[in-house]
């Protein structure tokens, strides 16, 4: 065959290269921190600049070809009520009255396009996907309609077509993925007359936000909402009013959805690996115990049988002994009887003889006495 | 090898393989048990 | 096939129970048509903030927990070698199989496109989702339960050879059943680990999967006790001597097991409180509700079980089983409905509509009808004379 040195080294190089890539990806499971795709885009929403004109809502409705609402978009009376996204409303602007002042703060609400989307983590058919450009998109063609994504979303964004019997969809903002692919701006960003929305690379947006906060510390709270919330989001917010006062939860934490579920998920394969061993072990032990118990039982029966045998033998022996004794006794008795009889006979004979001699001897004796 | 930009992508990939391994374990473990106890005295099954 | 005239009771068809069942089934059929022609909004109070209602909270979460009797009973008998529980295995397997089948049926009502339910398993796997784990395990376990149940059907239909083959697989199926049950029972709890911001801290815990798994054990045991007492009342004539003789021992044994597992459950719930330092929440309204659940529906029934076991009071144990089952339902409702979205204003909270409740009752009614059919026709509560002591 003859492997040339060069070829060998080539293979070796290839091997080490794979090893290197394997290492870099394998680290991912350890303490690796994922930064997201470098091309991740996002939108910076400067809440201080928002005037609540609802132009973004209108643009969203148009570009997504959604049904027109009952009240037109220039009717600002809808701002009196707190609203959320719905099946045919991907974005809403809410108005908040702050303190006793007549100050109104307007906040736009839509999908935040998480860096680690909870909806994607929760979906059991992978219907949600974080695209390299930052959009979290939804694939209607596989959706079963379980609505776990809606449960999982910490921002309560995905909505569902509850009145659709045959092909209900989950709906939400796509960060205008189709438009962005064509090189256009997201509908809402394009429509905003006040530049309260800026579309750009997420890292750049964070820099801009930081600059504005640093430049005007009196106008902004020192917090970029979305930089770290739930592992970070593509949408970022800066505001002069505390976020919790304008309907944005500050208690969400920084742990992303996949991190929250990674513990239980990692327990699953361990159970699969160890439960069969544990359960088979218990089964084998209980089986073995049964077997031992059975053997002991059998032994006990045998022992009982043996004991019974022994007893029997003893009894037989005793009977035999008794019989022997009886026999002996009988013989003895017979012998004795015989002897006795013989003795009696002899005695009687002797007596008779004695009587005979007595009568014969009686006269001379008498003579002698006289 | 894929490059993963998010934990979500990484977990989709790694859990996918892990599920396949789980399936293999569930098939192989009983077979291995049979191999292990093959020469034991025949015992009655339920 | 043996005709056993002595066991087939001739009961009048029009009994109060049958009338009620009939009404529920009729209403259910109408609602089914409404659901599948008008969509979820016609029959449910679900909205965008509350996407899961009682069809998940009761039909799925409670249904799966209360069907845990299958794996607890079969593992006690076949794995732990407690053969005196043997006569409890078949009814438990049957109810577990029916329970899971009904859970899957209920999911057809809840999900938007039920014909796509096989998608996550066969088409595109969302492996990072705990719901995927649940779906996969429920699918596999339903199959396992079906196979475990077939011997009874084969005895009824008269296929001794097929039956023989399945019976040989008993241990394998039992172990597989326990593995799958461990996984999906716990994963149902783990579904909620993704929402620390929506579920009240007293119920949210990293231990949620453990809580769900452990509570499923005593849920299953209590459900076996509860069904047993019902079956004794209404199906007494179907039971053979073995079943009747063993039943007292089963009640005492299961009551004892449930009681001790519940004590352990209370212990780990307290540990959960301590680990997350949630003590201060106990002094709020939700805290009182939490204590009602933990003390009133776990600790107390556990204690009453213990009294029942010590005094060999069968009635008391059976009543405690109902209590415990109610406690499980309360716990699952708390997690899925009451403590979920607790931060939302009450106007945005969910309360089930009557049609949702009717559909849930409809599904339970289907279960009762099928259970009665199967227990009257197949050797569930008695051993088939041709296969006696053959297990």
Tab-separated table of C-alpha atoms in Angstrom, chain C residues 124-281:
chain	number	residue	atom	x	y	z
C	124	UNK	CA	-39.887	17.972	12.697
C	125	UNK	CA	-38.636	17.478	16.243
C	126	UNK	CA	-38.422	20.457	18.553
C	127	UNK	CA	-35.910	18.760	20.812
C	128	UNK	CA	-35.416	21.758	23.101
C	129	UNK	CA	-39.064	21.707	24.113
C	130	UNK	CA	-40.247	19.876	27.189
C	131	UNK	CA	-43.555	19.518	25.405
C	132	UNK	CA	-41.737	17.471	22.791
C	133	UNK	CA	-40.499	15.227	25.582
C	134	UNK	CA	-44.031	14.926	26.957
C	135	UNK	CA	-45.483	14.231	23.525
C	136	UNK	CA	-42.914	11.585	22.667
C	137	UNK	CA	-43.275	9.819	26.014
C	138	UNK	CA	-47.068	9.934	26.037
C	139	UNK	CA	-47.080	8.496	22.531
C	140	UNK	CA	-44.663	5.704	23.468
C	141	UNK	CA	-46.299	5.024	26.822
C	142	UNK	CA	-49.755	4.828	25.272
C	143	UNK	CA	-48.319	2.169	22.974
C	144	UNK	CA	-46.755	0.333	25.921
C	145	UNK	CA	-50.014	0.448	27.882
C	146	UNK	CA	-51.910	-0.813	24.870
C	147	UNK	CA	-49.570	-3.782	24.549
C	148	UNK	CA	-49.757	-4.410	28.304
C	149	UNK	CA	-53.520	-4.400	28.059
C	150	UNK	CA	-53.777	-6.776	25.089
C	151	UNK	CA	-53.477	-10.048	27.081
C	152	UNK	CA	-56.883	-9.339	28.622
C	153	UNK	CA	-58.339	-8.683	25.194
C	154	UNK	CA	-56.661	-11.798	23.784
C	155	UNK	CA	-58.128	-13.901	26.587
C	156	UNK	CA	-61.529	-12.447	25.794
C	157	UNK	CA	-61.122	-13.032	22.063
C	158	UNK	CA	-59.412	-16.389	22.503
C	159	UNK	CA	-55.899	-15.973	21.111
C	160	UNK	CA	-53.820	-17.935	23.630
C	161	UNK	CA	-50.612	-17.954	21.567
C	162	UNK	CA	-50.525	-14.203	21.018
C	163	UNK	CA	-51.316	-13.726	24.685
C	164	UNK	CA	-48.438	-15.980	25.648
C	165	UNK	CA	-46.013	-13.912	23.564
C	166	UNK	CA	-47.087	-10.629	25.153
C	167	UNK	CA	-47.039	-12.031	28.686
C	168	UNK	CA	-43.378	-12.978	28.158
C	169	UNK	CA	-42.627	-9.286	27.583
C	170	UNK	CA	-44.188	-8.200	30.873
C	171	UNK	CA	-40.981	-7.204	32.665
C	172	UNK	CA	-39.581	-5.367	29.673
C	173	UNK	CA	-42.827	-3.464	29.202
C	174	UNK	CA	-43.077	-2.654	32.895
C	175	UNK	CA	-39.571	-1.217	33.064
C	176	UNK	CA	-40.102	0.732	29.853
C	177	UNK	CA	-43.367	1.974	31.315
C	178	UNK	CA	-41.667	3.239	34.464
C	179	UNK	CA	-38.915	4.976	32.463
C	180	UNK	CA	-41.443	6.685	30.207
C	181	UNK	CA	-43.713	7.590	33.121
C	182	UNK	CA	-40.851	9.084	35.100
C	183	UNK	CA	-39.975	11.198	32.106
C	184	UNK	CA	-43.313	12.549	31.047
C	185	UNK	CA	-44.780	12.937	34.536
C	186	UNK	CA	-41.812	15.068	35.502
C	187	UNK	CA	-41.689	16.865	32.173
C	188	UNK	CA	-45.269	18.021	32.610
C	189	UNK	CA	-44.045	19.911	35.662
C	190	UNK	CA	-40.943	21.026	33.797
C	191	UNK	CA	-43.193	22.651	31.176
C	192	UNK	CA	-43.570	25.460	33.676
C	193	UNK	CA	-39.876	25.898	34.413
C	194	UNK	CA	-39.786	28.215	31.385
C	195	UNK	CA	-42.143	30.756	33.011
C	196	UNK	CA	-40.644	32.034	36.273
C	197	UNK	CA	-42.169	35.417	35.440
C	198	UNK	CA	-45.725	34.092	35.117
C	199	UNK	CA	-46.080	31.417	37.779
C	200	UNK	CA	-46.295	32.504	41.413
C	201	UNK	CA	-42.955	31.944	43.219
C	202	UNK	CA	-44.581	29.601	45.734
C	203	UNK	CA	-45.400	27.192	42.922
C	204	UNK	CA	-42.497	27.962	40.624
C	205	UNK	CA	-39.443	25.938	41.497
C	206	UNK	CA	-36.494	24.299	39.878
C	207	UNK	CA	-37.866	21.155	41.511
C	208	UNK	CA	-41.146	21.306	39.554
C	209	UNK	CA	-40.334	18.154	37.578
C	210	UNK	CA	-39.533	16.263	40.796
C	211	UNK	CA	-42.732	17.526	42.433
C	212	UNK	CA	-44.808	16.370	39.503
C	213	UNK	CA	-43.162	12.955	39.419
C	214	UNK	CA	-43.440	12.285	43.141
C	215	UNK	CA	-47.008	13.556	43.335
C	216	UNK	CA	-47.941	11.368	40.380
C	217	UNK	CA	-46.983	8.341	42.481
C	218	UNK	CA	-49.468	8.981	45.249
C	219	UNK	CA	-51.965	10.303	42.712
C	220	UNK	CA	-51.781	6.968	40.927
C	221	UNK	CA	-51.972	4.924	44.123
C	222	UNK	CA	-54.925	6.949	45.411
C	223	UNK	CA	-56.689	6.673	42.083
C	224	UNK	CA	-56.304	2.874	42.175
C	225	UNK	CA	-57.848	2.922	45.660
C	226	UNK	CA	-60.660	5.212	44.547
C	227	UNK	CA	-61.448	3.193	41.427
C	228	UNK	CA	-61.226	0.029	43.475
C	229	UNK	CA	-63.861	1.277	45.882
C	230	UNK	CA	-66.102	2.328	42.989
C	231	UNK	CA	-65.617	-0.988	41.242
C	232	UNK	CA	-66.473	-2.820	44.462
C	233	UNK	CA	-69.670	-0.862	44.659
C	234	UNK	CA	-70.813	-1.175	41.064
C	235	UNK	CA	-68.881	-4.098	39.618
C	236	UNK	CA	-68.857	-6.428	42.599
C	237	UNK	CA	-70.463	-9.224	40.621
C	238	UNK	CA	-67.582	-9.143	38.130
C	239	UNK	CA	-64.932	-9.863	40.727
C	240	UNK	CA	-63.564	-13.285	41.469
C	241	UNK	CA	-62.496	-14.657	44.816
C	242	UNK	CA	-58.827	-13.807	44.318
C	243	UNK	CA	-59.694	-10.213	43.596
C	244	UNK	CA	-61.953	-9.926	46.604
C	245	UNK	CA	-59.506	-11.735	48.897
C	246	UNK	CA	-56.537	-9.611	47.852
C	247	UNK	CA	-58.390	-6.315	47.838
C	248	UNK	CA	-58.088	-5.619	51.539
C	249	UNK	CA	-54.345	-6.190	51.488
C	250	UNK	CA	-54.087	-3.936	48.453
C	251	UNK	CA	-55.988	-1.132	50.164
C	252	UNK	CA	-53.775	-1.340	53.255
C	253	UNK	CA	-50.544	-1.629	51.259
C	254	UNK	CA	-51.363	1.173	48.839
C	255	UNK	CA	-52.598	3.415	51.642
C	256	UNK	CA	-49.359	2.876	53.494
C	257	UNK	CA	-47.235	3.558	50.415
C	258	UNK	CA	-49.215	6.674	49.495
C	259	UNK	CA	-48.988	8.012	53.027
C	260	UNK	CA	-45.216	7.731	53.193
C	261	UNK	CA	-44.629	9.098	49.702
C	262	UNK	CA	-46.856	12.048	50.605
C	263	UNK	CA	-44.753	12.665	53.695
C	264	UNK	CA	-41.684	12.757	51.449
C	265	UNK	CA	-43.500	15.104	49.093
C	266	UNK	CA	-44.298	17.522	51.917
C	267	UNK	CA	-40.635	17.356	52.898
C	268	UNK	CA	-39.357	18.277	49.434
C	269	UNK	CA	-41.953	21.038	49.103
C	270	UNK	CA	-40.631	22.567	52.326
C	271	UNK	CA	-37.095	22.162	50.978
C	272	UNK	CA	-38.222	24.014	47.857
C	273	UNK	CA	-39.529	26.868	50.011
C	274	UNK	CA	-36.240	27.043	51.829
C	275	UNK	CA	-33.993	26.800	48.777
C	276	UNK	CA	-35.734	29.708	47.047
C	277	UNK	CA	-36.220	31.562	50.344
C	278	UNK	CA	-39.930	31.975	49.695
C	279	UNK	CA	-41.009	32.016	53.349
C	280	UNK	CA	-42.281	35.577	53.260
C	281	UNK	CA	-44.817	34.709	50.559
